[in-house]
Short mmCIF file of C-alpha atoms in Angstrom, two decimals:
data_model
loop_
_atom_site.label_atom_id
_atom_site.label_comp_id
_atom_site.label_asym_id
_atom_site.label_seq_id
_atom_site.Cartn_x
_atom_site.Cartn_y
_atom_site.Cartn_z
CA UNK A 29 31.75 4.39 -9.34
CA UNK A 30 30.34 2.59 -12.35
CA UNK A 31 26.70 1.65 -12.71
CA UNK A 32 24.99 -0.72 -15.08
CA UNK A 33 23.53 1.03 -18.11
CA UNK A 34 21.55 -1.97 -19.31
CA UNK A 35 17.78 -1.53 -19.23
CA UNK A 36 16.15 -3.61 -16.53
CA UNK A 37 13.24 -4.61 -18.70
CA UNK A 38 15.32 -7.09 -20.66
CA UNK A 39 18.02 -8.05 -18.19
CA UNK A 40 18.73 -11.72 -17.70
CA UNK A 41 20.40 -13.62 -14.93
CA UNK A 42 18.06 -12.27 -12.25
CA UNK A 43 15.51 -14.21 -10.19
CA UNK A 44 12.26 -14.54 -12.14
CA UNK A 45 10.21 -12.67 -9.54
CA UNK A 46 12.61 -9.71 -9.74
CA UNK A 47 12.17 -9.40 -13.51
CA UNK A 48 8.41 -9.73 -13.08
CA UNK A 49 8.44 -7.02 -10.42
CA UNK A 50 10.30 -4.69 -12.77
CA UNK A 51 8.02 -5.30 -15.72
CA UNK A 52 4.95 -4.84 -13.51
CA UNK A 53 6.27 -1.59 -12.03
CA UNK A 54 7.13 -0.08 -15.41
CA UNK A 55 3.79 -1.15 -16.90
CA UNK A 56 1.76 0.30 -14.03
CA UNK A 57 3.83 3.50 -14.09
CA UNK A 58 2.76 3.98 -17.71
CA UNK A 59 -0.86 3.14 -16.90
CA UNK A 60 -1.27 5.38 -13.85
CA UNK A 61 -0.24 8.54 -15.71
CA UNK A 62 -2.93 8.19 -18.40
CA UNK A 63 -5.82 6.20 -16.93
CA UNK A 64 -9.12 7.98 -16.30
CA UNK A 65 -12.78 7.00 -16.29
CA UNK A 66 -15.74 9.37 -16.28
CA UNK A 67 -17.92 6.72 -14.64
CA UNK A 68 -16.48 7.93 -11.33
CA UNK A 69 -17.16 11.23 -9.58
CA UNK A 70 -13.41 11.87 -9.52
CA UNK A 71 -12.68 10.62 -13.03
CA UNK A 72 -8.90 10.97 -12.69
CA UNK A 73 -8.04 10.25 -9.07
CA UNK A 74 -10.34 7.28 -8.44
CA UNK A 75 -8.99 5.01 -11.24
CA UNK A 76 -5.44 6.14 -10.48
CA UNK A 77 -5.89 5.21 -6.82
CA UNK A 78 -7.09 1.80 -8.02
CA UNK A 79 -3.87 1.39 -10.00
CA UNK A 80 -1.84 2.49 -6.97
CA UNK A 81 -3.66 -0.01 -4.76
CA UNK A 82 -3.06 -2.82 -7.27
CA UNK A 83 0.60 -1.85 -7.35
CA UNK A 84 0.80 -1.85 -3.55
CA UNK A 85 -0.85 -5.24 -3.30
CA UNK A 86 1.54 -6.67 -5.90
CA UNK A 87 4.58 -5.38 -3.96
CA UNK A 88 3.28 -6.95 -0.75
CA UNK A 89 2.73 -10.26 -2.56
CA UNK A 90 6.33 -10.17 -3.78
CA UNK A 91 7.47 -9.52 -0.22
CA UNK A 92 5.49 -12.55 0.98
CA UNK A 93 6.90 -14.68 -1.85
CA UNK A 94 10.46 -13.69 -1.02
CA UNK A 95 9.89 -14.92 2.55
CA UNK A 96 11.90 -12.24 4.30
CA UNK A 97 12.01 -11.03 7.86
CA UNK A 98 11.93 -7.30 8.63
CA UNK A 99 14.72 -5.57 10.51
CA UNK A 100 13.24 -2.69 12.48
CA UNK A 101 15.60 0.23 13.14
CA UNK A 102 15.06 3.37 15.23
CA UNK A 103 13.47 4.97 12.16
CA UNK A 104 11.15 1.97 11.94
CA UNK A 105 10.12 2.51 15.56
CA UNK A 106 9.33 6.17 14.80
CA UNK A 107 7.26 5.10 11.80
CA UNK A 108 5.36 2.65 14.01
CA UNK A 109 4.68 5.42 16.55
CA UNK A 110 3.43 7.70 13.78
CA UNK A 111 1.14 4.97 12.48
CA UNK A 112 -0.17 4.33 16.00
CA UNK A 113 -0.85 8.05 16.34
CA UNK A 114 -2.84 7.95 13.09
CA UNK A 115 -4.92 5.01 14.27
CA UNK A 116 -5.67 6.66 17.63
CA UNK A 117 -6.92 9.87 15.99
CA UNK A 118 -9.46 7.89 13.96
CA UNK A 119 -11.52 7.74 17.17
CA UNK A 120 -12.40 11.46 16.90
CA UNK A 121 -12.15 11.91 13.12
CA UNK A 122 -15.39 13.16 11.50
CA UNK A 123 -14.75 10.98 8.42
CA UNK A 124 -13.47 7.70 9.83
CA UNK A 125 -13.38 5.91 6.48
CA UNK A 126 -11.00 8.43 4.90
CA UNK A 127 -8.93 8.42 8.09
CA UNK A 128 -8.55 4.64 8.03
CA UNK A 129 -7.81 4.60 4.30
CA UNK A 130 -5.06 7.20 4.71
CA UNK A 131 -3.44 5.30 7.60
CA UNK A 132 -3.61 2.08 5.59
CA UNK A 133 -2.00 3.59 2.50
CA UNK A 134 0.71 5.16 4.64
CA UNK A 135 1.58 1.78 6.14
CA UNK A 136 1.46 0.03 2.75
CA UNK A 137 3.65 2.81 1.30
CA UNK A 138 6.28 2.17 3.99
CA UNK A 139 6.12 -1.61 3.53
CA UNK A 140 6.47 -1.20 -0.24
CA UNK A 141 9.61 0.92 0.22
CA UNK A 142 11.05 -1.76 2.49
CA UNK A 143 10.14 -4.44 -0.05
CA UNK A 144 11.90 -2.65 -2.89
CA UNK A 145 14.97 -1.92 -0.79
CA UNK A 146 15.24 -5.55 0.30
CA UNK A 147 14.28 -7.30 -2.96
CA UNK A 148 16.48 -5.24 -5.30
CA UNK A 149 20.09 -4.14 -5.13
CA UNK A 150 20.79 -0.41 -5.10
CA UNK A 151 21.67 -0.43 -8.81
CA UNK A 152 18.61 -2.48 -9.72
CA UNK A 153 16.40 -0.06 -7.77
CA UNK A 154 18.03 2.94 -9.42
CA UNK A 155 17.57 1.50 -12.89
CA UNK A 156 13.96 0.65 -12.07
CA UNK A 157 13.27 4.28 -11.13
CA UNK A 158 15.02 5.55 -14.27
CA UNK A 159 13.25 3.13 -16.61
CA UNK A 160 9.84 3.71 -15.01
CA UNK A 161 10.14 7.48 -15.37
CA UNK A 162 11.63 7.30 -18.87
CA UNK A 163 8.88 5.08 -20.30
CA UNK A 164 5.99 6.62 -18.36
CA UNK A 165 7.00 10.19 -19.26
CA UNK A 166 7.30 9.28 -22.95
CA UNK A 167 3.93 7.51 -22.79
CA UNK A 168 2.42 10.52 -21.03
CA UNK A 169 3.79 12.99 -23.61
CA UNK A 170 2.41 10.91 -26.47
CA UNK A 171 -1.00 10.88 -24.74
CA UNK A 172 -0.93 14.67 -24.25
CA UNK A 173 0.03 15.34 -27.87
CA UNK A 174 -2.59 12.89 -29.12
CA UNK A 175 -5.39 14.38 -27.01
CA UNK A 176 -4.57 18.02 -27.71
CA UNK A 177 -3.40 18.01 -31.31
CA UNK A 178 -4.89 14.89 -32.90
CA UNK A 179 -8.23 14.73 -31.13
CA UNK A 180 -8.40 18.47 -30.47
CA UNK A 181 -9.86 17.77 -27.04
CA UNK A 182 -10.59 20.92 -25.00
CA UNK A 183 -8.83 21.22 -21.66
CA UNK A 184 -8.84 23.46 -18.61
CA UNK A 185 -7.30 23.51 -15.14
CA UNK A 186 -9.49 20.55 -14.14
CA UNK A 187 -8.39 18.27 -17.01
CA UNK A 188 -5.10 19.96 -17.89
CA UNK A 189 -3.40 16.65 -18.68
CA UNK A 190 -4.07 12.90 -18.38
CA UNK A 191 -2.90 13.22 -14.75
CA UNK A 192 -5.86 15.50 -14.04
CA UNK A 193 -5.88 18.87 -12.26
CA UNK A 194 -3.21 21.31 -13.43
CA UNK A 195 -1.22 21.32 -10.17
CA UNK A 196 -1.05 17.51 -10.04
CA UNK A 197 1.25 17.49 -13.06
CA UNK A 198 3.67 19.87 -11.35
CA UNK A 199 3.88 17.54 -8.36
CA UNK A 200 5.07 14.76 -10.65
CA UNK A 201 7.44 16.93 -12.70
CA UNK A 202 9.48 17.56 -9.55
CA UNK A 203 10.58 13.94 -9.81
CA UNK A 204 10.29 13.33 -13.54
CA UNK A 205 12.47 16.17 -14.85
CA UNK A 206 15.68 15.48 -12.85
CA UNK A 207 15.39 11.71 -13.29
CA UNK A 208 14.58 12.04 -17.00
CA UNK A 209 17.76 14.11 -17.43
CA UNK A 210 19.61 11.31 -15.64
CA UNK A 211 17.94 8.75 -17.92
CA UNK A 212 19.09 10.66 -21.00
CA UNK A 213 22.62 10.81 -19.62
CA UNK A 214 22.52 7.13 -18.73
CA UNK A 215 21.40 6.20 -22.26
CA UNK A 216 23.71 8.70 -23.98
CA UNK A 217 25.15 6.00 -26.24
CA UNK A 218 21.69 5.27 -27.70
CA UNK A 219 20.78 8.00 -30.20
CA UNK A 220 17.12 6.93 -30.35
CA UNK A 221 16.67 7.01 -26.57
CA UNK A 222 18.44 10.35 -26.26
CA UNK A 223 16.30 11.94 -28.98
CA UNK A 224 13.02 10.54 -27.61
CA UNK A 225 13.96 11.46 -24.05
CA UNK A 226 14.98 14.99 -25.05
CA UNK A 227 11.72 15.57 -26.94
CA UNK A 228 9.77 14.32 -23.92
CA UNK A 229 11.76 16.61 -21.64
CA UNK A 230 11.02 19.61 -23.86
CA UNK A 231 7.30 18.75 -23.92
CA UNK A 232 7.28 18.47 -20.12
CA UNK A 233 9.03 21.83 -19.81
CA UNK A 234 6.40 23.38 -22.10
CA UNK A 235 3.63 21.97 -19.93
CA UNK A 236 5.37 23.27 -16.83
CA UNK A 237 5.47 26.80 -18.24
CA UNK A 238 1.87 26.60 -19.41
CA UNK A 239 0.67 25.30 -16.04
CA UNK A 240 2.32 28.14 -14.09
CA UNK A 241 3.13 25.72 -11.25
CA UNK A 242 5.48 27.94 -9.28
CA UNK A 243 6.34 25.38 -6.60
CA UNK A 244 7.74 23.05 -9.24
CA UNK A 245 9.81 25.78 -10.91
CA UNK A 246 11.23 27.04 -7.62
CA UNK A 247 11.91 23.50 -6.39
CA UNK A 248 13.79 22.49 -9.53
CA UNK A 249 15.81 25.68 -9.85
CA UNK A 250 16.49 25.74 -6.11
CA UNK A 251 17.78 22.17 -6.23
CA UNK A 252 20.01 23.03 -9.17
CA UNK A 253 21.37 26.11 -7.38
CA UNK A 254 22.22 24.15 -4.22
CA UNK A 255 23.99 21.47 -6.24
CA UNK A 256 26.01 24.07 -8.17
CA UNK A 257 27.06 25.91 -5.01
CA UNK A 258 28.01 22.75 -3.10
CA UNK A 259 30.02 21.32 -5.99
CA UNK A 260 31.67 24.68 -6.66
CA UNK A 261 32.89 24.80 -3.05
CA UNK A 262 33.79 21.12 -3.03
CA UNK A 263 35.58 20.85 -6.39
CA UNK A 264 36.64 24.49 -6.94
CA UNK A 265 35.18 24.48 -10.44
CA UNK A 266 31.79 25.21 -11.97
CA UNK A 267 29.95 21.95 -12.90
CA UNK A 268 28.29 22.92 -16.18
CA UNK A 269 26.55 19.58 -16.66
CA UNK A 270 24.19 20.35 -13.77
CA UNK A 271 22.65 23.41 -15.41
CA UNK A 272 20.67 21.16 -17.76
CA UNK A 273 17.35 22.04 -16.12
CA UNK A 274 17.97 25.79 -16.46
CA UNK A 275 19.08 25.31 -20.07
CA UNK A 276 16.02 23.23 -20.95
CA UNK A 277 13.76 25.64 -19.09
CA UNK A 278 15.21 28.54 -21.08
CA UNK A 279 14.79 26.64 -24.34
CA UNK A 280 11.20 25.82 -23.42
CA UNK A 281 10.47 29.48 -22.63
CA UNK A 282 11.81 30.52 -26.04
CA UNK A 283 9.91 27.91 -28.02
CA UNK A 284 6.77 28.40 -25.93
CA UNK A 285 6.96 32.14 -26.60
CA UNK A 286 7.19 31.52 -30.32
CA UNK A 287 4.24 29.13 -30.21
CA UNK A 288 2.16 31.24 -27.83
CA UNK A 289 2.03 35.01 -28.09
CA UNK A 290 1.74 35.30 -24.30
CA UNK A 291 4.66 33.02 -23.51
CA UNK A 292 6.86 35.63 -21.87
CA UNK A 293 3.87 37.24 -20.15
CA UNK A 294 3.08 33.92 -18.52
CA UNK A 295 6.64 33.65 -17.26
CA UNK A 296 6.58 37.27 -16.11
CA UNK A 297 3.32 36.66 -14.22
CA UNK A 298 4.86 33.56 -12.67
CA UNK A 299 7.91 35.49 -11.45
CA UNK A 300 5.86 38.41 -10.14
CA UNK A 301 3.47 36.21 -8.16
CA UNK A 302 6.44 34.36 -6.68
CA UNK A 303 8.05 37.67 -5.74
CA UNK A 304 4.85 39.05 -4.23
CA UNK A 305 3.84 35.76 -2.58
CA UNK A 306 0.51 36.39 -4.27
CA UNK A 307 -1.09 33.01 -3.60
CA UNK A 308 -2.99 33.30 -0.33
CA UNK A 309 -0.98 30.47 1.15
CA UNK A 310 0.31 32.63 3.99
CA UNK A 311 -3.32 33.01 5.14
CA UNK A 312 -4.04 29.31 5.19
CA UNK A 313 -0.70 28.71 6.93
CA UNK A 314 -1.66 31.15 9.70
CA UNK A 315 -5.15 29.75 10.05
CA UNK A 316 -3.79 26.21 10.17
CA UNK A 317 -1.41 27.23 12.96
CA UNK A 318 -4.45 28.56 14.86
CA UNK A 319 -6.15 25.24 14.17
CA UNK A 320 -3.16 23.36 15.62
CA UNK A 321 -3.08 25.61 18.70
CA UNK A 322 -6.74 24.88 19.41
CA UNK A 323 -6.41 21.15 18.66
CA UNK A 324 -3.03 20.02 20.09
CA UNK A 325 -4.07 16.37 19.69
CA UNK A 326 -5.14 16.92 16.07
CA UNK A 327 -8.51 16.83 14.34
CA UNK A 328 -7.98 13.31 12.99
CA UNK A 329 -5.80 11.82 10.30
CA UNK A 330 -6.75 12.95 6.78
CA UNK A 331 -9.58 15.09 8.19
CA UNK A 332 -8.17 18.58 7.64
CA UNK A 333 -10.75 19.39 4.98
CA UNK A 334 -13.63 18.35 7.22
CA UNK A 335 -12.63 20.73 10.01
CA UNK A 336 -10.73 23.67 8.54
CA UNK A 337 -13.80 25.77 7.70
CA UNK A 338 -14.19 26.43 11.43
CA UNK A 339 -10.78 28.12 11.48
CA UNK A 340 -10.74 29.61 7.97
CA UNK A 341 -11.94 33.11 9.03
CA UNK A 342 -14.34 33.23 6.08
CA UNK A 343 -15.53 36.62 4.96
CA UNK A 344 -12.52 38.43 6.44
CA UNK A 345 -9.24 39.67 4.92
CA UNK A 346 -7.51 36.77 6.74
CA UNK A 347 -9.68 34.12 5.07
CA UNK A 348 -8.06 30.93 3.81
CA UNK A 349 -8.12 30.84 -0.01
CA UNK A 350 -10.78 28.83 -1.87
CA UNK A 351 -12.99 28.50 1.23
CA UNK A 352 -16.49 29.91 0.79
CA UNK A 353 -20.16 28.98 0.77
CA UNK A 354 -19.62 26.41 -1.94
CA UNK A 355 -15.92 25.53 -1.97
CA UNK A 356 -13.61 23.76 0.45
CA UNK A 357 -9.90 23.49 1.08
CA UNK A 358 -8.74 19.84 1.06
CA UNK A 359 -5.24 20.61 2.33
CA UNK A 360 -3.24 23.56 3.75
CA UNK A 361 -0.73 23.32 0.87
CA UNK A 362 1.93 22.12 3.26
CA UNK A 363 2.44 18.46 4.15
CA UNK A 364 3.90 19.27 7.59
CA UNK A 365 1.04 21.59 8.54
CA UNK A 366 -1.49 19.10 7.23
CA UNK A 367 -0.21 16.20 9.31
CA UNK A 368 0.43 18.34 12.38
CA UNK A 369 -3.12 19.73 12.26
CA UNK A 370 -4.47 16.20 11.88
CA UNK A 371 -2.17 14.22 14.19
CA UNK A 372 -1.35 16.90 16.73
CA UNK A 373 1.97 18.23 17.91
CA UNK A 374 3.37 14.79 18.73
CA UNK A 375 2.51 13.23 15.38
CA UNK A 376 3.64 16.31 13.49
CA UNK A 377 6.98 16.31 15.32
CA UNK A 378 7.59 12.65 14.51
CA UNK A 379 6.78 13.30 10.86
CA UNK A 380 9.22 16.24 10.73
CA UNK A 381 11.96 14.02 12.20
CA UNK A 382 11.28 11.32 9.58
CA UNK A 383 11.19 13.80 6.71
CA UNK A 384 14.41 15.44 7.94
CA UNK A 385 16.13 12.07 8.26
CA UNK A 386 15.15 11.17 4.72
CA UNK A 387 16.40 14.50 3.35
CA UNK A 388 19.71 14.14 5.22
CA UNK A 389 20.21 10.63 3.81
CA UNK A 390 19.73 11.95 0.29
CA UNK A 391 22.02 14.93 0.91
CA UNK A 392 24.79 12.76 2.39
CA UNK A 393 24.58 10.42 -0.61
CA UNK A 394 24.91 13.47 -2.85
CA UNK A 395 28.01 14.69 -0.99
CA UNK A 396 29.75 11.31 -1.03
CA UNK A 397 28.32 9.72 -4.17
CA UNK A 398 28.39 10.04 -7.94
CA UNK A 399 26.49 11.90 -10.64
CA UNK A 400 23.58 9.54 -9.98
CA UNK A 401 23.23 10.66 -6.37
CA UNK A 402 23.36 14.29 -7.47
CA UNK A 403 20.35 13.98 -9.77
CA UNK A 404 18.47 11.87 -7.21
CA UNK A 405 19.10 14.58 -4.60
CA UNK A 406 17.78 17.23 -6.99
CA UNK A 407 14.56 15.24 -7.35
CA UNK A 408 14.31 14.78 -3.58
CA UNK A 409 14.93 18.46 -2.80
CA UNK A 410 12.50 19.57 -5.48
CA UNK A 411 9.66 17.32 -4.35
CA UNK A 412 10.15 18.11 -0.65
CA UNK A 413 10.32 21.84 -1.37
CA UNK A 414 7.10 21.64 -3.39
CA UNK A 415 5.47 19.66 -0.58
CA UNK A 416 5.79 22.78 1.57
CA UNK A 417 3.50 24.68 -0.84
CA UNK A 418 1.23 22.07 -2.40
CA UNK A 419 -0.58 18.77 -1.85
CA UNK A 420 2.42 16.65 -2.88
CA UNK A 421 2.17 13.02 -1.63
CA UNK A 422 -1.63 13.33 -1.40
CA UNK A 423 -2.42 12.40 -5.00
CA UNK A 424 -1.94 8.92 -6.53
CA UNK A 425 0.57 9.70 -9.29
CA UNK A 426 2.72 11.84 -7.00
CA UNK A 427 2.68 9.11 -4.35
CA UNK A 428 3.49 6.38 -6.90
CA UNK A 429 6.69 8.01 -8.14
CA UNK A 430 7.59 9.24 -4.65
CA UNK A 431 7.51 5.61 -3.55
CA UNK A 432 10.06 4.69 -6.21
CA UNK A 433 12.21 7.74 -5.44
CA UNK A 434 12.17 7.09 -1.69
CA UNK A 435 13.08 3.46 -2.31
CA UNK A 436 16.16 4.55 -4.26
CA UNK A 437 17.25 6.89 -1.45
CA UNK A 438 16.77 4.20 1.21
CA UNK A 439 18.60 1.59 -0.86
CA UNK A 440 21.58 3.94 -1.27
CA UNK A 441 21.63 5.15 2.35
CA UNK A 442 23.98 3.82 4.98
CA UNK A 443 22.35 0.96 6.88
CA UNK A 444 21.66 1.39 10.58
CA UNK A 445 21.66 -1.14 13.39
CA UNK A 446 18.29 -2.89 13.84
CA UNK A 447 16.48 -2.64 17.17
CA UNK A 448 14.55 -5.88 16.74
CA UNK A 449 13.49 -8.39 14.10
CA UNK A 450 10.01 -9.31 12.84
CA UNK A 451 9.89 -12.95 11.81
CA UNK A 452 9.03 -14.14 8.30
CA UNK A 453 5.77 -15.65 9.50
CA UNK A 454 4.73 -12.40 11.17
CA UNK A 455 5.67 -10.39 8.05
CA UNK A 456 3.62 -12.73 5.86
CA UNK A 457 0.63 -12.44 8.19
CA UNK A 458 0.95 -8.66 8.32
CA UNK A 459 1.17 -8.39 4.53
CA UNK A 460 -1.85 -10.64 4.04
CA UNK A 461 -3.82 -8.49 6.47
CA UNK A 462 -2.80 -5.31 4.66
CA UNK A 463 -3.71 -6.83 1.30
CA UNK A 464 -7.14 -7.90 2.57
CA UNK A 465 -7.94 -4.51 4.08
CA UNK A 466 -6.65 -2.68 0.99
CA UNK A 467 -8.88 -4.77 -1.29
CA UNK A 468 -11.93 -4.23 0.92
CA UNK A 469 -11.52 -0.47 1.32
CA UNK A 470 -10.55 0.08 -2.31
CA UNK A 471 -13.58 -1.85 -3.58
CA UNK A 472 -15.89 -0.02 -1.17
CA UNK A 473 -14.61 3.41 -2.17
CA UNK A 474 -14.57 2.83 -5.94
CA UNK A 475 -17.94 1.05 -6.02
CA UNK A 476 -19.59 3.75 -3.94
CA UNK A 477 -18.04 6.44 -6.16
CA UNK A 478 -19.30 4.70 -9.30
CA UNK A 479 -22.85 4.33 -7.97
CA UNK A 480 -22.89 7.95 -6.80
CA UNK A 481 -21.88 9.28 -10.19
CA UNK A 482 -24.05 7.02 -12.33
CA UNK A 483 -27.05 7.29 -10.00
CA UNK A 484 -26.93 11.08 -9.90
CA UNK A 485 -26.59 11.36 -13.69
CA UNK A 486 -29.61 9.09 -14.14
CA UNK A 487 -31.59 10.73 -11.35
CA UNK A 488 -31.78 7.33 -9.66
CA UNK A 489 -32.23 8.12 -5.96
CA UNK A 490 -32.10 4.48 -4.89
CA UNK A 491 -28.79 3.95 -6.64
CA UNK A 492 -27.25 6.87 -4.77
CA UNK A 493 -28.76 5.57 -1.52
CA UNK A 494 -27.04 2.26 -2.24
CA UNK A 495 -23.75 4.12 -2.71
CA UNK A 496 -24.20 5.61 0.75
CA UNK A 497 -25.08 2.20 2.20
CA UNK A 498 -21.84 0.76 0.80
CA UNK A 499 -19.74 3.65 2.12
CA UNK A 500 -21.56 5.52 4.91
CA UNK A 501 -18.80 8.17 4.86
CA UNK A 502 -19.27 9.04 1.19
CA UNK A 503 -20.33 12.64 1.77
CA UNK A 504 -20.58 13.26 -1.99
CA UNK A 505 -23.34 10.64 -2.17
CA UNK A 506 -25.13 12.23 0.79
CA UNK A 507 -24.90 15.68 -0.82
CA UNK A 508 -26.25 14.32 -4.10
CA UNK A 509 -29.16 12.80 -2.19
CA UNK A 510 -30.00 16.23 -0.77
CA UNK A 511 -30.41 17.55 -4.31
CA UNK A 512 -32.36 14.51 -5.48
CA UNK A 513 -34.79 14.66 -2.57
CA UNK A 514 -35.22 18.42 -2.96
CA UNK A 515 -35.67 18.71 -6.71
CA UNK A 516 -36.66 15.25 -7.95
CA UNK A 517 -38.52 13.58 -5.10
CA UNK A 518 -39.86 16.88 -3.67
CA UNK A 519 -39.43 15.48 -0.18
CA UNK A 520 -38.05 18.20 2.08
CA UNK A 521 -38.02 16.08 5.23
CA UNK A 522 -35.80 13.45 3.64
CA UNK A 523 -33.66 16.21 2.17
CA UNK A 524 -33.20 17.72 5.64
CA UNK A 525 -32.36 14.28 7.00
CA UNK A 526 -29.63 13.89 4.39
CA UNK A 527 -28.30 17.40 5.02
CA UNK A 528 -27.94 16.53 8.69
CA UNK A 529 -26.25 13.29 7.68
CA UNK A 530 -23.68 15.27 5.69
CA UNK A 531 -23.09 17.54 8.67
CA UNK A 532 -22.26 14.49 10.76
CA UNK A 533 -19.30 13.94 8.42
CA UNK A 534 -18.69 17.55 7.42
CA UNK A 535 -19.70 19.55 10.52
CA UNK A 536 -18.56 22.96 9.23
CA UNK A 537 -19.72 22.76 5.62
CA UNK A 538 -21.25 26.22 5.17
CA UNK A 539 -23.38 25.29 2.17
CA UNK A 540 -24.95 22.37 4.04
CA UNK A 541 -25.49 24.43 7.20
CA UNK A 542 -27.33 27.09 5.18
CA UNK A 543 -29.35 24.41 3.38
CA UNK A 544 -30.29 22.89 6.73
CA UNK A 545 -31.43 26.27 8.05
CA UNK A 546 -33.35 27.02 4.83
CA UNK A 547 -35.15 23.67 4.63
CA UNK A 548 -35.96 23.72 8.36
CA UNK A 549 -37.47 27.20 7.94
CA UNK A 550 -39.63 26.00 5.05
CA UNK A 551 -40.78 23.08 7.19
CA UNK A 552 -41.60 25.59 9.97
CA UNK A 553 -38.98 24.04 12.24
CA UNK A 554 -37.95 27.47 13.47
CA UNK A 555 -35.79 26.38 16.40
CA UNK A 556 -33.80 24.04 14.18
CA UNK A 557 -33.48 26.73 11.51
CA UNK A 558 -32.13 29.18 14.11
CA UNK A 559 -29.71 26.56 15.40
CA UNK A 560 -28.14 26.05 11.98
CA UNK A 561 -28.16 29.78 11.27
CA UNK A 562 -26.18 30.36 14.45
CA UNK A 563 -23.72 27.63 13.42
CA UNK A 564 -23.10 29.49 10.16
CA UNK A 565 -22.62 32.83 11.90
CA UNK A 566 -20.08 31.29 14.29
CA UNK A 567 -17.71 30.55 11.42
CA UNK A 568 -18.89 33.04 8.77
CA UNK A 569 -20.29 36.12 10.56
CA UNK A 570 -20.95 38.24 7.47
CA UNK A 571 -22.61 35.61 5.29
CA UNK A 572 -24.86 37.12 2.61
CA UNK A 573 -26.95 33.98 2.13
CA UNK A 574 -27.89 33.96 5.80
CA UNK A 575 -28.84 37.64 5.57
CA UNK A 576 -31.18 36.85 2.68
CA UNK A 577 -32.59 33.97 4.69
CA UNK A 578 -33.34 36.35 7.59
CA UNK A 579 -35.31 38.56 5.21
CA UNK A 580 -37.50 35.57 4.36
CA UNK A 581 -38.36 34.84 7.99
#
């Protein structure tokens, strides 16, 4: 099967809105990988979520403009049931704002996939994915080289790249690397594009080795191995062209080792920790299963981090990693366990069915399709594999490129018989509602985040109070107010009030429980102090801070 090798950015003969959609998608894909702003508490994720929300709104506007009805299949019915499950669990979610925002973005994500699949042909959608990843990865690599080697900017795990935290890059590389190889192959007659793409690929491989993101490495090499085995059985010959990732990975290891004296030691450490499963994930998996068993209806959509401390077995050998007096665990490093713990057994089962269906569609396209479907499958396998060991799909850049990848898979999958039809008018009304809610929630979250960060830096208590007024579920603002009232305002009663406010959102936050007990003791509220001390001991029996507090009684 032949496919068009002409770049979509400059193609003619297409409806004007289609060209505009392509240019917008490619532009925002370049922006989302580099944008950051230290005016926000989360200087990487908050502006990137804003870009993602703008992108989502734009896609919905295009869907309205195209005036299309929606054909709902059995899969669509399952998606609707999953969304309904999410909305129901908001009722008992500690953080209702984050629960609603997650459900909204999930629905918008699904509608955006449908919009792409219906507005573009399968080849147009494929070329859009390829062009978006080609240009955004090149743009990203230029930004990395500029920051590190021209500006000499220091970096750590927190700001490892313009995408942010070190693991967030690995989540994106699962998609970028296979599709970038496909982009190079697709543009093989253009020397400039091949050279630029190959340099970008080598830079990305270097970053992958430096980051030690094992889930990405295993996902990519596992995908390559499956493809090689399937094609070897199918065609009775070894398909050398599909060992590109291994070849580039080997080249990157060699050049990285020459540039860094510890290059091979990094790789050796990576292999050993994979072999030994030395990550602590098995502990959080077990504790999350206990959490599911005790909450068969779920703890509330996107509320894992607000409840897991209760089940984390802190202070024991079975403790979930990164959970302590001061740190939290935002996800169980497994998308299925996360959603099952939040939505319950029913919601988790529906999600597994949907994820399995999507994987099967990609695999069937690989078996029956061309070289294109093979590389798309490698990206799909890699990202789904990594999602079993990381917070894939939960960060804005990962979700952005997953949306494009999923749209390609859906557009190339065999169509199924619709169950019912949603009229154009209803689709337009639904999209307008989603746009309105997205704008409102996005503005609330970003404005509150900005006021929290700027107010705390300036020591402006009223500014942080305003942030909490705008978003009553902004627990970061409430925690900052505790510090401001304790150390700036010297008002312990207001500080205790804000600690208790945080605990209404974050009921098992050990640091806040200890603070509540400490402040109550200093205010001679002994019964209240004992109450919060007992709450700590329920979930962290051998807590040293509580022992020191007992000595002060």
